PDB file of C-alpha atoms and ligand atoms in Angstrom:
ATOM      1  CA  UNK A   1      -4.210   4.604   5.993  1.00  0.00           C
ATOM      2  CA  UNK A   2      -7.424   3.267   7.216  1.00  0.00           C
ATOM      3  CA  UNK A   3     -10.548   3.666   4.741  1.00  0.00           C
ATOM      4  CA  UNK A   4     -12.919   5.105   7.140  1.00  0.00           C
ATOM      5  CA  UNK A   5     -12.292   7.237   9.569  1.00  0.00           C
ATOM      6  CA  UNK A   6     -15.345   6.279  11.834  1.00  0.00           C
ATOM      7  CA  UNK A   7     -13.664   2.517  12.556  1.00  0.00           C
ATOM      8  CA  UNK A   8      -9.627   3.419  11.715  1.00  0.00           C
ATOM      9  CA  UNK A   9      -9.022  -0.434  13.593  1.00  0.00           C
ATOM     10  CA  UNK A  10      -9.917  -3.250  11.107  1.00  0.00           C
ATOM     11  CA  UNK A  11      -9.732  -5.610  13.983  1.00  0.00           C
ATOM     12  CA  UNK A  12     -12.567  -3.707  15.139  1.00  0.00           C
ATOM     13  CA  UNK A  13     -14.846  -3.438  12.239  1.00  0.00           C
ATOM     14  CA  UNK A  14     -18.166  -4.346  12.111  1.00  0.00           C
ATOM     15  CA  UNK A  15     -19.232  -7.552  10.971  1.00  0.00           C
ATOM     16  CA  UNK A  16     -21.009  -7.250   7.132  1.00  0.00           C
ATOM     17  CA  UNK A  17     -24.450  -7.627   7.099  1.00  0.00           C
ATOM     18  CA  UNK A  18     -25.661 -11.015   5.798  1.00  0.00           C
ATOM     19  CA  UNK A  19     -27.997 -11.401   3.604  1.00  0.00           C
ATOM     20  CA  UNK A  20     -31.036 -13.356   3.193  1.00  0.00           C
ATOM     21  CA  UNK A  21     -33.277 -13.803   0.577  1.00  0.00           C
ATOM     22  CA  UNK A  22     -36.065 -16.684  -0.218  1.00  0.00           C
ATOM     23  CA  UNK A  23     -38.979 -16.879  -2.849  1.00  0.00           C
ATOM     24  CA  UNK A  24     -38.240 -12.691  -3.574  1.00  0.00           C
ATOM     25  CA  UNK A  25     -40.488 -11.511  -6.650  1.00  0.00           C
ATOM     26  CA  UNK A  26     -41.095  -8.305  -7.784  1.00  0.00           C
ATOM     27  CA  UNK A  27     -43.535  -7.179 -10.923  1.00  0.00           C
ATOM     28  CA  UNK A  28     -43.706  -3.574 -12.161  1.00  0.00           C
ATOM     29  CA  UNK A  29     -47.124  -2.963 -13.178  1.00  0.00           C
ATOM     30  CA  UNK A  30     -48.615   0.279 -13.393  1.00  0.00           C
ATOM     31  CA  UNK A  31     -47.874  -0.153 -17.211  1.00  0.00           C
ATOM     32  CA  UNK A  32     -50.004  -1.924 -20.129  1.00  0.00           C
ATOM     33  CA  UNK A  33     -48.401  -5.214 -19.695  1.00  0.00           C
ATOM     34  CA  UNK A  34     -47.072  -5.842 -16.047  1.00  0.00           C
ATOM     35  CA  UNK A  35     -43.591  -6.851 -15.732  1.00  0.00           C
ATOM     36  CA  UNK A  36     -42.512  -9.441 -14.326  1.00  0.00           C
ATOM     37  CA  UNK A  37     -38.528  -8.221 -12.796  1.00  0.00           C
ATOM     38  CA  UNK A  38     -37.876 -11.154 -10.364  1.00  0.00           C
ATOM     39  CA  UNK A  39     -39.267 -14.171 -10.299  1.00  0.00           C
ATOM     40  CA  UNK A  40     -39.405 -16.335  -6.589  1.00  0.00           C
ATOM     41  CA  UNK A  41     -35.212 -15.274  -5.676  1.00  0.00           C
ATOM     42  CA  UNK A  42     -33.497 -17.429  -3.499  1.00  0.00           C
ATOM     43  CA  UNK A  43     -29.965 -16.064  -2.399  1.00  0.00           C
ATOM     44  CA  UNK A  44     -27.904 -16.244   1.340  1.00  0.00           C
ATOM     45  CA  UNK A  45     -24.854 -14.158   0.895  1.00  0.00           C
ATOM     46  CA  UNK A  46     -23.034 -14.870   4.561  1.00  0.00           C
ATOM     47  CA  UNK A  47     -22.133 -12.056   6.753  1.00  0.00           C
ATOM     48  CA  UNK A  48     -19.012 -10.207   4.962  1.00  0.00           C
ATOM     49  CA  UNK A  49     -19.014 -12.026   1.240  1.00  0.00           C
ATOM     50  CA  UNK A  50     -18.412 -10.848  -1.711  1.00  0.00           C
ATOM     51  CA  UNK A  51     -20.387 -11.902  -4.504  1.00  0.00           C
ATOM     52  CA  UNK A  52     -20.809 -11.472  -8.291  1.00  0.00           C
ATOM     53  CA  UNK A  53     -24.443 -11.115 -10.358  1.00  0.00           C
ATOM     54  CA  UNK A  54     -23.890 -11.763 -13.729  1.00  0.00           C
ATOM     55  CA  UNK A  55     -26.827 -11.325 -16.427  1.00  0.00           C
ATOM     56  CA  UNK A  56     -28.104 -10.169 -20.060  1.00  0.00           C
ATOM     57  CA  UNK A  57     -29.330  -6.521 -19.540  1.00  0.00           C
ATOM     58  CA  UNK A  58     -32.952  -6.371 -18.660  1.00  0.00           C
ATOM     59  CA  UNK A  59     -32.898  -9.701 -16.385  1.00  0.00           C
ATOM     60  CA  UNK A  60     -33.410  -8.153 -13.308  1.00  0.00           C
ATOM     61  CA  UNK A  61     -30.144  -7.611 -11.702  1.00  0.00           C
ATOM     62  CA  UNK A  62     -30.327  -3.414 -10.669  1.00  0.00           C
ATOM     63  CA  UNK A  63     -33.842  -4.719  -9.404  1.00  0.00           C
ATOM     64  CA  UNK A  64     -32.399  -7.122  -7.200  1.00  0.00           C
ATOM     65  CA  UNK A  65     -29.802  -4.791  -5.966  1.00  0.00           C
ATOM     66  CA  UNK A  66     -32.714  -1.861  -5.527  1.00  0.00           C
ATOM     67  CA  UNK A  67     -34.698  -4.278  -3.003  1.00  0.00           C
ATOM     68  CA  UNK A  68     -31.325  -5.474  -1.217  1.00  0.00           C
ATOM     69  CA  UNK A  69     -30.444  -1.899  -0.537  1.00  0.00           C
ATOM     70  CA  UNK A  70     -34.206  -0.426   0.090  1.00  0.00           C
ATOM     71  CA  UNK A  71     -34.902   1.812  -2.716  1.00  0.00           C
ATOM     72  CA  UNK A  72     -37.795  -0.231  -3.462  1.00  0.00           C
ATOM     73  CA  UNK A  73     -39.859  -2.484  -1.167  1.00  0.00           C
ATOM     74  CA  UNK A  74     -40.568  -6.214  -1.419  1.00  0.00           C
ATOM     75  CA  UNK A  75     -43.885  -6.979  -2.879  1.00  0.00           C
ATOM     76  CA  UNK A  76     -43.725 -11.202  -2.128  1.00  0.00           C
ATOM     77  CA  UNK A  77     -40.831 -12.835  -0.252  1.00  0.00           C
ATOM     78  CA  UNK A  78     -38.354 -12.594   2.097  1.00  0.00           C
ATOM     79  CA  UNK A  79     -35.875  -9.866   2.480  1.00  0.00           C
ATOM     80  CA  UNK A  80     -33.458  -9.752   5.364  1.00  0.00           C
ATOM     81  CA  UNK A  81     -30.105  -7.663   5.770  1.00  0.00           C
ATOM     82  CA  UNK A  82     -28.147  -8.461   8.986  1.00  0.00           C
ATOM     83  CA  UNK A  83     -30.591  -7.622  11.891  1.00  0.00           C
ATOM     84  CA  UNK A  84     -33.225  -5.811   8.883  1.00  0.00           C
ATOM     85  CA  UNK A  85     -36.706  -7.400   7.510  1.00  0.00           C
ATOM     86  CA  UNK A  86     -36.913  -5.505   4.819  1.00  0.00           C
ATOM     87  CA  UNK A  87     -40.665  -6.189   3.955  1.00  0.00           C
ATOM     88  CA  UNK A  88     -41.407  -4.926   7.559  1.00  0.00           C
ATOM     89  CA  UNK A  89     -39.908  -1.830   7.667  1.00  0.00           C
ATOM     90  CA  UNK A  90     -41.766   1.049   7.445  1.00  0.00           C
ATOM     91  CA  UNK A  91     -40.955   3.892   5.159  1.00  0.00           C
ATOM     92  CA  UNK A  92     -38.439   5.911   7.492  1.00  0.00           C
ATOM     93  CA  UNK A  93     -36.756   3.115   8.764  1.00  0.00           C
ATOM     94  CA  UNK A  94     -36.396   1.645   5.428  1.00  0.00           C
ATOM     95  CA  UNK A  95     -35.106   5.237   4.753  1.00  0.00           C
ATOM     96  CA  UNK A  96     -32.261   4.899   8.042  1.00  0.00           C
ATOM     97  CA  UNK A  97     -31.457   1.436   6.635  1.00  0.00           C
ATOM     98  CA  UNK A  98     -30.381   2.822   3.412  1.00  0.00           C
ATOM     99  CA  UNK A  99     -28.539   5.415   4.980  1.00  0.00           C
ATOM    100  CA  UNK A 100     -26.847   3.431   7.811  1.00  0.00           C
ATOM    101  CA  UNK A 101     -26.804   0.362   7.002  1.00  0.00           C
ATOM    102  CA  UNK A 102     -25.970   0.504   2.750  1.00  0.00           C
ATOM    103  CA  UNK A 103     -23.390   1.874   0.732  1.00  0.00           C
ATOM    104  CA  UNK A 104     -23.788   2.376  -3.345  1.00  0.00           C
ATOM    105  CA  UNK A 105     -21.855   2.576  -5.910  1.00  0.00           C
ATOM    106  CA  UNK A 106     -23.643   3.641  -9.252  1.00  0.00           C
ATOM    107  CA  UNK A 107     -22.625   2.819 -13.394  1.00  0.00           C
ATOM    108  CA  UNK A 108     -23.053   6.527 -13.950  1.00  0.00           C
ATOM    109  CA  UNK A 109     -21.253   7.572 -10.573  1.00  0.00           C
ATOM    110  CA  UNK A 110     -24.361   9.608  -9.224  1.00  0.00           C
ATOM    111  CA  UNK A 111     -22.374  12.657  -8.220  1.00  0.00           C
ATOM    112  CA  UNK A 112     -23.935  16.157  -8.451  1.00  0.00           C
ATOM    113  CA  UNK A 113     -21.357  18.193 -10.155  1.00  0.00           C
ATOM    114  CA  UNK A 114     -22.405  21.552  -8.589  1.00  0.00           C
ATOM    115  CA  UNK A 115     -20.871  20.064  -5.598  1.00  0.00           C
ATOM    116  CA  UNK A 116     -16.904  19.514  -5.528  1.00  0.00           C
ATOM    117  CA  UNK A 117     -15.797  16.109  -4.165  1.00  0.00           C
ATOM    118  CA  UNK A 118     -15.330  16.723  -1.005  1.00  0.00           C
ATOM    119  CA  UNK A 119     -18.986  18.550  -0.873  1.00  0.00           C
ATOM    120  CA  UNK A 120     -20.095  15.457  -2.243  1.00  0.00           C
ATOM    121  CA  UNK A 121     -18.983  13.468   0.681  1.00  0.00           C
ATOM    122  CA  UNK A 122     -20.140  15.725   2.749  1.00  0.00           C
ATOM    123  CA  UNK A 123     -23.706  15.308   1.748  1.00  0.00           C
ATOM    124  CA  UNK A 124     -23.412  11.276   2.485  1.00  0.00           C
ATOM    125  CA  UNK A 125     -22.074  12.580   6.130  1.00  0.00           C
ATOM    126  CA  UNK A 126     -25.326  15.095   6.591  1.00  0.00           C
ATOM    127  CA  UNK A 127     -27.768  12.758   5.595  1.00  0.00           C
ATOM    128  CA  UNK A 128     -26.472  10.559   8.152  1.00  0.00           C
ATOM    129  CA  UNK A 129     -26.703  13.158  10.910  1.00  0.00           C
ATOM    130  CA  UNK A 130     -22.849  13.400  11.112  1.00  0.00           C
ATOM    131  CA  UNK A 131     -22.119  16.979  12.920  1.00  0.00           C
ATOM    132  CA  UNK A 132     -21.342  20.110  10.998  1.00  0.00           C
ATOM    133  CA  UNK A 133     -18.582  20.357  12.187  1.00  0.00           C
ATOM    134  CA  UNK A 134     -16.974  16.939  11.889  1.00  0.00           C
ATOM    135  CA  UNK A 135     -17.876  16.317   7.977  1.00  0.00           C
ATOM    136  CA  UNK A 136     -15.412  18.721   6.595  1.00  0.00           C
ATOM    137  CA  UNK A 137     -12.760  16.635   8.133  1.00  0.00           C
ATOM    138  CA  UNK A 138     -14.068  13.498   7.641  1.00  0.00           C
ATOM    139  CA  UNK A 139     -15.106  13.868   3.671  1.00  0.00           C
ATOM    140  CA  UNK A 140     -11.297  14.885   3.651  1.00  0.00           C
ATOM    141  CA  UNK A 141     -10.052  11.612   5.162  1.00  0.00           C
ATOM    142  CA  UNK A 142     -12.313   9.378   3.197  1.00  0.00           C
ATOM    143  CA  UNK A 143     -11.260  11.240  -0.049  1.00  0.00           C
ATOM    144  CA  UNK A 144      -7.787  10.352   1.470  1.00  0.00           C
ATOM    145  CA  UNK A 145      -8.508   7.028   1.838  1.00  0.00           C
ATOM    146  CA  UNK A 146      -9.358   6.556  -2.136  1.00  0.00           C
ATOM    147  CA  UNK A 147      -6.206   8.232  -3.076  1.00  0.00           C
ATOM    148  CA  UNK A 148      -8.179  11.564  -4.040  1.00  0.00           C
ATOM    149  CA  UNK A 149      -7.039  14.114  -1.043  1.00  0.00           C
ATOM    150  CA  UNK A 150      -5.296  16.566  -3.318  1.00  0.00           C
ATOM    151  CA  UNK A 151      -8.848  16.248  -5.596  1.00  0.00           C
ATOM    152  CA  UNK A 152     -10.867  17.069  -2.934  1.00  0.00           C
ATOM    153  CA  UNK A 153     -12.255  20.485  -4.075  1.00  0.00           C
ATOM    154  CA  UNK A 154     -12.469  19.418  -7.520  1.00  0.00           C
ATOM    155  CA  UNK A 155     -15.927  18.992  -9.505  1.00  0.00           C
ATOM    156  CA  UNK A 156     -16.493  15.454 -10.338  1.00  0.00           C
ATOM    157  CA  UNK A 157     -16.327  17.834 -14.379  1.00  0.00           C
ATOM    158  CA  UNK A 158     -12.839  17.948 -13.377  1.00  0.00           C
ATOM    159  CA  UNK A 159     -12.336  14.390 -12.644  1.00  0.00           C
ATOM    160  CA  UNK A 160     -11.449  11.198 -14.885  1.00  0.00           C
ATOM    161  CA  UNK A 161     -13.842   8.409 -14.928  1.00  0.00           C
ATOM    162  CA  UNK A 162     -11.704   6.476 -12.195  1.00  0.00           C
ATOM    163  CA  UNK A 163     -11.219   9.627 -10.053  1.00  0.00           C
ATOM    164  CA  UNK A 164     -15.108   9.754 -10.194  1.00  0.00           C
ATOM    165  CA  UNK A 165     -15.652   6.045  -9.198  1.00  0.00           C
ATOM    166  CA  UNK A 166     -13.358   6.833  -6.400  1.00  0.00           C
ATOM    167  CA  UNK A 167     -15.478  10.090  -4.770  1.00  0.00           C
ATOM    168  CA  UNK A 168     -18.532   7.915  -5.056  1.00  0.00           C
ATOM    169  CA  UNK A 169     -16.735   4.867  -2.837  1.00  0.00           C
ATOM    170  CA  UNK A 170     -15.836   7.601  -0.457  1.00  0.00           C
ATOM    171  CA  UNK A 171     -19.165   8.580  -0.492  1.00  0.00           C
ATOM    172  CA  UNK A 172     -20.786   5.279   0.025  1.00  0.00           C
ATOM    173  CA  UNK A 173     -18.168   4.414   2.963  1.00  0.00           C
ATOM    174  CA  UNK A 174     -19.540   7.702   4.528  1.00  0.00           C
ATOM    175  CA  UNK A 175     -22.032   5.890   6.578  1.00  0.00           C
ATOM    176  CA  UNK A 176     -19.484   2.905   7.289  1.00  0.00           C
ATOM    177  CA  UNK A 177     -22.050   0.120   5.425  1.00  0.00           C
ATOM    178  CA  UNK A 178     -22.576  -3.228   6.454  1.00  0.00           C
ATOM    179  CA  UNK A 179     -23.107  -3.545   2.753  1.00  0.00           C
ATOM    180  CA  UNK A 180     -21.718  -2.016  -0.275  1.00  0.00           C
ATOM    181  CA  UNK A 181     -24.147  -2.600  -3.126  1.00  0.00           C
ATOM    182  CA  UNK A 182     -22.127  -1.587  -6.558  1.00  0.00           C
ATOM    183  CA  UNK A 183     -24.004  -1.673  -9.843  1.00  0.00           C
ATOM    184  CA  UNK A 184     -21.701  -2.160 -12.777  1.00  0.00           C
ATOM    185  CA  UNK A 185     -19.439   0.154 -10.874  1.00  0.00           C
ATOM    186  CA  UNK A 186     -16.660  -0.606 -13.726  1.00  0.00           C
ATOM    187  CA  UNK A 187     -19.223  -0.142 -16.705  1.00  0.00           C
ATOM    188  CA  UNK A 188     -17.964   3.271 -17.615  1.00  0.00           C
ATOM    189  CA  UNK A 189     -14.435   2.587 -17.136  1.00  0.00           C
ATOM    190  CA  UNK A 190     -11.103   0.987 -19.365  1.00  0.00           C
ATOM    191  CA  UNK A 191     -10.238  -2.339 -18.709  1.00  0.00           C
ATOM    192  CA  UNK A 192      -7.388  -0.638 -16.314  1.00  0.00           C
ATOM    193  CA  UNK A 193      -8.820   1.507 -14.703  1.00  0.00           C
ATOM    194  CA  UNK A 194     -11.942  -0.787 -14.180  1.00  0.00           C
ATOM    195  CA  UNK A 195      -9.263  -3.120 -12.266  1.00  0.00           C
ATOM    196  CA  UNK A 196      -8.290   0.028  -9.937  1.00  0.00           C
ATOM    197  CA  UNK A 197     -11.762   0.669  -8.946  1.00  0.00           C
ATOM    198  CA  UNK A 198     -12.533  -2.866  -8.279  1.00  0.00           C
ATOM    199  CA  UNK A 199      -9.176  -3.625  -5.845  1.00  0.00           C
ATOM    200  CA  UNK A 200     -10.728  -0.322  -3.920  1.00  0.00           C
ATOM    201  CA  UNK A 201     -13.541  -1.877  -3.395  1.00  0.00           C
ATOM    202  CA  UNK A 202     -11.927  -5.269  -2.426  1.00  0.00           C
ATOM    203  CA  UNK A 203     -10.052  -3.116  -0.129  1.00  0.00           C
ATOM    204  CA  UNK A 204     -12.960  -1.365   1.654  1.00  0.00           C
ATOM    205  CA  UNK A 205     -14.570  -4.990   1.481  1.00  0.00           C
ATOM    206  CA  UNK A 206     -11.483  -6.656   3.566  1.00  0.00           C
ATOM    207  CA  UNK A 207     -10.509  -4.114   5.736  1.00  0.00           C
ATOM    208  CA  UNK A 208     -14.070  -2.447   6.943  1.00  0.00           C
ATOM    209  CA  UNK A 209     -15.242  -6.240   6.312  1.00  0.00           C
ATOM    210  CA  UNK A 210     -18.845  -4.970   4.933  1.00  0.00           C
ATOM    211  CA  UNK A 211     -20.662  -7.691   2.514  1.00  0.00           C
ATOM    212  CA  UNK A 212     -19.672  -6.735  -1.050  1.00  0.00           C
ATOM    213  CA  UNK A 213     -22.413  -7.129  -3.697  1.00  0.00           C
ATOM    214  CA  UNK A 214     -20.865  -6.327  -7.040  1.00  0.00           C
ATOM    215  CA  UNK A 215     -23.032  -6.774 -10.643  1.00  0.00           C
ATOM    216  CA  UNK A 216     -20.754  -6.456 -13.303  1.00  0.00           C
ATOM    217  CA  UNK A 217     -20.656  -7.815 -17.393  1.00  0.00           C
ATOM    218  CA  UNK A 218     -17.027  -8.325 -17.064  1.00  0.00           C
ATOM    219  CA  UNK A 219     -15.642 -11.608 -16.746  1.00  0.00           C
ATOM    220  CA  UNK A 220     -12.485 -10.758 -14.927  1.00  0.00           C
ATOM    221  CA  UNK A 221     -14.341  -8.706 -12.412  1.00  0.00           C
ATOM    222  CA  UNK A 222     -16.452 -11.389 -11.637  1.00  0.00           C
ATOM    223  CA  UNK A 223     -13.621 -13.854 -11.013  1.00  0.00           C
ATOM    224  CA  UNK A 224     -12.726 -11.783  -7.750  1.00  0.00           C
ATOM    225  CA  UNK A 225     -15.570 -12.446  -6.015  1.00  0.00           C
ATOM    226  CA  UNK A 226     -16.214 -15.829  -3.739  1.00  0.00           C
ATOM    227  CA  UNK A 227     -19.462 -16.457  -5.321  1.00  0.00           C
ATOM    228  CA  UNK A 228     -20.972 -15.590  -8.909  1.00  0.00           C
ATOM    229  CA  UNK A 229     -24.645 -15.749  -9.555  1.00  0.00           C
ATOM    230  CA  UNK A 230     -26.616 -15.825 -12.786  1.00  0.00           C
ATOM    231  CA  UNK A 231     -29.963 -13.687 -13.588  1.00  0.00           C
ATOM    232  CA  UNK A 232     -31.529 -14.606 -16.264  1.00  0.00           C
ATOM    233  CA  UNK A 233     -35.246 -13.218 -16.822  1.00  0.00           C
ATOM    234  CA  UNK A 234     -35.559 -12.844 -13.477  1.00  0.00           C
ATOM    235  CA  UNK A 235     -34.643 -15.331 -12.066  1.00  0.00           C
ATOM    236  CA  UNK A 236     -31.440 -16.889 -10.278  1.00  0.00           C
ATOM    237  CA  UNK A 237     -29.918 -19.110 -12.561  1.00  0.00           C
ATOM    238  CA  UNK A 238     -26.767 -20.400 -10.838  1.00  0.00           C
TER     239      UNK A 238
HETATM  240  P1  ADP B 301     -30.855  -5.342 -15.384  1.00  0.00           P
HETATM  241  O1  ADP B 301     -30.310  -4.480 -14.299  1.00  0.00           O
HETATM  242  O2  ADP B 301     -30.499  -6.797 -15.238  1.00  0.00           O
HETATM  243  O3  ADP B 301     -30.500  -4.823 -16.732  1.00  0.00           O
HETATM  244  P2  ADP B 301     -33.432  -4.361 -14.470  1.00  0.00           P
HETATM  245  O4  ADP B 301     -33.552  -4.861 -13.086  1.00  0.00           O
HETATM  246  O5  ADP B 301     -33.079  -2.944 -14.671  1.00  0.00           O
HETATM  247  O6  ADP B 301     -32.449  -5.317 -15.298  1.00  0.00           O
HETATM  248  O7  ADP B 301     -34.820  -4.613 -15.210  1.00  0.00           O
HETATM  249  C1  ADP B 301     -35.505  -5.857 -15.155  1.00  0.00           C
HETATM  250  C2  ADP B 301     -36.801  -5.742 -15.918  1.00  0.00           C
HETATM  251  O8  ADP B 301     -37.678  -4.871 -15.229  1.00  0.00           O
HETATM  252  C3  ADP B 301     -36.630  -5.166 -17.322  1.00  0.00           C
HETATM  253  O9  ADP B 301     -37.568  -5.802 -18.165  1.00  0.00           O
HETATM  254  C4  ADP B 301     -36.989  -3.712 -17.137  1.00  0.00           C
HETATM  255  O10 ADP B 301     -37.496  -3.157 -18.329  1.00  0.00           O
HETATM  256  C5  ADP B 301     -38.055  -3.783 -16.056  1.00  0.00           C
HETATM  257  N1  ADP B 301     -38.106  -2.577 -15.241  1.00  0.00           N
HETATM  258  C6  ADP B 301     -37.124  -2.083 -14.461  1.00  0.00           C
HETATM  259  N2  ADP B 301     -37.542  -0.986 -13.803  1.00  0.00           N
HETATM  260  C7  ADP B 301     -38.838  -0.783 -14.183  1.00  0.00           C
HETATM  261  C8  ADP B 301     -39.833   0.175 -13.864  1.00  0.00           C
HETATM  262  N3  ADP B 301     -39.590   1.147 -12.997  1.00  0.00           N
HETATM  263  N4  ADP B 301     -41.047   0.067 -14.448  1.00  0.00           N
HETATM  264  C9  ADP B 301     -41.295  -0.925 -15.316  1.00  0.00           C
HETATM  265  N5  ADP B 301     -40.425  -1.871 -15.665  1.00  0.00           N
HETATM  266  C10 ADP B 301     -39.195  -1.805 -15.107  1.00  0.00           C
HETATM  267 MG1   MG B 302     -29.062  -2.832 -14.412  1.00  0.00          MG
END
């Protein structure tokens, strides 16, 4: 069964969205001592890779992702996803791009749990003006694509920590992404289940063929993906 039922014909998936990034630094200030997050970036992930970030916590690697998938806004560099310039979007279409063009996939899941699975879903599928009337269906076939259709009207409360990892791919393949941004997706999870998640995601990443952008402390994790990258103090190490 197809992943996504906007695009059930891999042959006919849309490219990934490449990404390109030169001199990218970003400083929090606001604070007593500014900080310095990234520090002049320079990263091409081609159209449809998969790559790992690797890093000590606090290096800047959920900053990185954050500007890749337009939660935040460049400050000094170049940003570009697929067709995108991130630094010259303005604030709604930096809003569309995160909710056309970018998938996530969260540590902590990100899943309200007043809403059952399948209302989570559905929430992806509103926000990106999918008909009333079509999301039902749909949130049910992308939960069925994950393995989760008989889980569907279960609270993420209800769900293991896998099961949970699962709705939120389903979520984040609601807008069909160019690219799937995952931070630490298997940093909650056992060393099992952890491998699970991550051959979903290499599934969603081969068969939709979106760019797969996956930071993760585990080793084995990291081997999977054609590229691994270093951040260390903010800046790209290897
Ligand atoms: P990582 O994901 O690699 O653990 P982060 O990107 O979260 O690292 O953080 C990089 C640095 O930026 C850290 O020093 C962190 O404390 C700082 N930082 C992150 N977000 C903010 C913020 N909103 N305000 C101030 N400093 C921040
Ligand atoms: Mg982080």
């Amino acid at each position: 069964m197809s992943l996504n039922p906007h695009d059930p014909a891999p042959a006919s998936a849309p490219p990934g969205c490449a990404v390109h990034i030169r001199g990218l630094t970003h400083v929090f200030s606001g604070n007593a001592a500014p900080v310095v997050a990234l520090s002049a970036i320079d990263l091409d992930i081609p159209a449809g890779g998969h790559v790992a970030l690797m890093g000590p916590s606090g290096a800047g690697k959920s900053t990185l992702l954050s500007l890749v998938g337009g939660l935040d806004r460049p400050q000094r560099g170049e940003l570009r996803v697929g067709r995108h310039d991130l630094a010259r979007l303005s604030g709604d279409a930096l809003a569309a791009y995160r909710r056309t063009t970018v998938g996530f996939v969260f540590q902590h899941f990100g899943l309200l749990d007043l809403l059952s699975a399948r209302e989570n879903v559905e929430l992806a599928l509103a926000l990106a003006d999918v008909p009333l009337h079509e999301r039902h269906q749909r949130a049910g076939a992308l939960l069925e694509g994950v393995g989760l259709g008989r889980r569907a009207d279960h609270r993420p409360s209800a769900l293991s920590g896998g099961e949970r990892q699962r709705v939120a791919i389903a979520r984040a393949l609601a807008n069909n992404p160019g690219l799937i941004l995952a931070d630490e997706p298997t940093g909650n999870l056992d060393a099992q289940t952890a491998m699970l998640v991550l051959e979903l995601l290499e599934r969603v990443h081969r068969e939709q063929g979106c760019t797969l952008v996956v930071v993760t402390h585990n080793q084995a994790v990291a081997e999977r993906a054609d590229h691994r990258y270093l951040v260390d103090a903010g800046k790209l190490v290897a």
